[in-house]
CSV table of C-alpha atoms in Angstrom, one decimal:
chain,number,residue,atom,x,y,z
H,1142,UNK,CA,-10.2,8.0,175.5
H,1143,UNK,CA,-6.9,8.4,177.5
H,1144,UNK,CA,-7.2,4.3,178.4
H,1145,UNK,CA,-8.7,1.6,176.4
H,1146,UNK,CA,-9.6,-1.1,172.9
H,1147,UNK,CA,-10.7,0.5,169.9
H,1148,UNK,CA,-11.3,-0.4,166.6
H,1149,UNK,CA,-12.3,2.0,163.7
H,1150,UNK,CA,-16.1,2.1,163.1
H,1151,UNK,CA,-17.3,-1.3,161.2
H,1152,UNK,CA,-13.8,-3.0,161.0
H,1153,UNK,CA,-13.8,-6.2,163.4
H,1154,UNK,CA,-10.8,-6.1,165.6
H,1155,UNK,CA,-8.8,-8.6,164.1
H,1156,UNK,CA,-7.8,-6.6,161.0
H,1157,UNK,CA,-7.6,-3.6,163.4
H,1158,UNK,CA,-7.1,-2.5,166.4
H,1159,UNK,CA,-5.8,0.4,169.1
H,1160,UNK,CA,-4.5,-0.2,172.2
H,1161,UNK,CA,-4.2,2.6,174.7
H,1162,UNK,CA,-2.4,2.9,178.0
H,1163,UNK,CA,-1.5,6.0,179.7
H,1164,UNK,CA,0.8,7.5,177.4
H,1165,UNK,CA,1.6,4.9,175.1
H,1166,UNK,CA,-0.5,3.7,171.8
H,1167,UNK,CA,0.1,0.6,169.6
H,1168,UNK,CA,-1.6,0.4,166.6
H,1169,UNK,CA,-2.5,-3.8,165.3
H,1170,UNK,CA,-3.0,-4.9,161.8
H,1171,UNK,CA,-3.3,-8.3,160.2
H,1172,UNK,CA,-4.8,-10.1,162.4
H,1173,UNK,CA,-2.5,-8.9,165.1
H,1174,UNK,CA,0.7,-9.9,163.6
H,1175,UNK,CA,2.0,-6.7,163.4
H,1176,UNK,CA,2.0,-3.5,165.0
H,1177,UNK,CA,3.1,0.2,165.0
H,1178,UNK,CA,3.9,1.6,168.6
H,1179,UNK,CA,3.1,5.6,169.9
H,1180,UNK,CA,4.2,7.5,172.3
H,1181,UNK,CA,1.3,9.5,173.2
H,1182,UNK,CA,1.5,13.2,174.7
H,1183,UNK,CA,-1.8,15.5,175.2
H,1184,UNK,CA,-1.4,19.1,174.4
H,1185,UNK,CA,-4.8,19.6,176.0
H,1186,UNK,CA,-8.1,17.9,176.6
H,1187,UNK,CA,-9.4,17.2,172.9
H,1188,UNK,CA,-5.8,17.3,171.1
H,1189,UNK,CA,-2.8,15.0,170.9
H,1190,UNK,CA,0.5,13.8,169.3
H,1191,UNK,CA,1.8,10.4,169.0
H,1192,UNK,CA,5.1,9.9,168.5
H,1193,UNK,CA,6.1,6.4,166.1
H,1194,UNK,CA,8.8,4.6,168.5
H,1195,UNK,CA,8.4,1.3,167.1
H,1196,UNK,CA,6.8,-1.0,164.2
H,1197,UNK,CA,7.1,-4.3,162.7
H,1198,UNK,CA,5.9,-3.9,159.2
H,1199,UNK,CA,8.2,-2.4,156.8
H,1200,UNK,CA,5.5,-2.3,154.1
H,1201,UNK,CA,3.7,0.8,156.2
H,1202,UNK,CA,5.8,4.0,154.8
H,1203,UNK,CA,5.3,5.6,158.7
H,1204,UNK,CA,9.1,5.7,160.2
H,1205,UNK,CA,9.8,5.5,163.7
H,1206,UNK,CA,10.1,9.5,164.6
H,1207,UNK,CA,7.3,10.3,162.7
H,1208,UNK,CA,4.2,12.2,164.3
H,1209,UNK,CA,1.1,12.2,164.0
H,1210,UNK,CA,-1.4,15.6,165.4
H,1211,UNK,CA,-4.9,14.4,166.5
H,1212,UNK,CA,-7.8,16.1,167.7
H,1213,UNK,CA,-10.9,14.5,169.4
H,1214,UNK,CA,-13.5,16.4,167.0
H,1215,UNK,CA,-16.7,14.8,168.9
H,1216,UNK,CA,-17.5,12.4,171.6
H,1217,UNK,CA,-20.8,9.6,171.7
H,1218,UNK,CA,-20.8,7.4,174.5
H,1219,UNK,CA,-18.4,5.0,173.3
H,1220,UNK,CA,-17.8,6.4,169.9
H,1221,UNK,CA,-14.8,9.2,169.5
H,1222,UNK,CA,-14.1,10.9,165.8
H,1223,UNK,CA,-10.4,11.9,165.4
H,1224,UNK,CA,-9.0,14.0,162.7
H,1225,UNK,CA,-5.3,13.4,162.1
H,1226,UNK,CA,-3.0,14.9,160.5
H,1227,UNK,CA,0.5,13.1,159.0
H,1228,UNK,CA,2.6,13.6,155.8
H,1229,UNK,CA,0.5,17.2,155.3
H,1230,UNK,CA,-2.8,15.5,154.5
H,1231,UNK,CA,-5.5,15.4,157.8
H,1232,UNK,CA,-8.0,12.2,157.8
H,1233,UNK,CA,-11.1,11.3,159.9
H,1234,UNK,CA,-11.8,8.5,161.5
H,1235,UNK,CA,-14.3,7.1,164.1
H,1236,UNK,CA,-13.1,5.1,167.0
H,1237,UNK,CA,-14.8,2.3,168.7
H,1238,UNK,CA,-14.0,1.6,172.5
H,1239,UNK,CA,-14.3,-2.0,172.7
H,1240,UNK,CA,-12.7,-2.2,175.8
């Protein structure tokens, strides 16, 4: 989970993907034209927070400095189920590691 390229389950890599390297993460949308850059800090083996450090899409409501807390709920081979808490709401997504 700490490094690699991931897509949302059932999505195309061109539409949306995340690339995680060491202590940073980039989320790409719009066929890779737009991005959100995060600093990643692991709090324990299954919990990490991401802090927005840059973005290219002015329409996205996320702002530089926003913090998202993520918890890895379940893993199964190349799939990872994550609970993300931001803007006082919680979403669950399933990521598939493709690289």
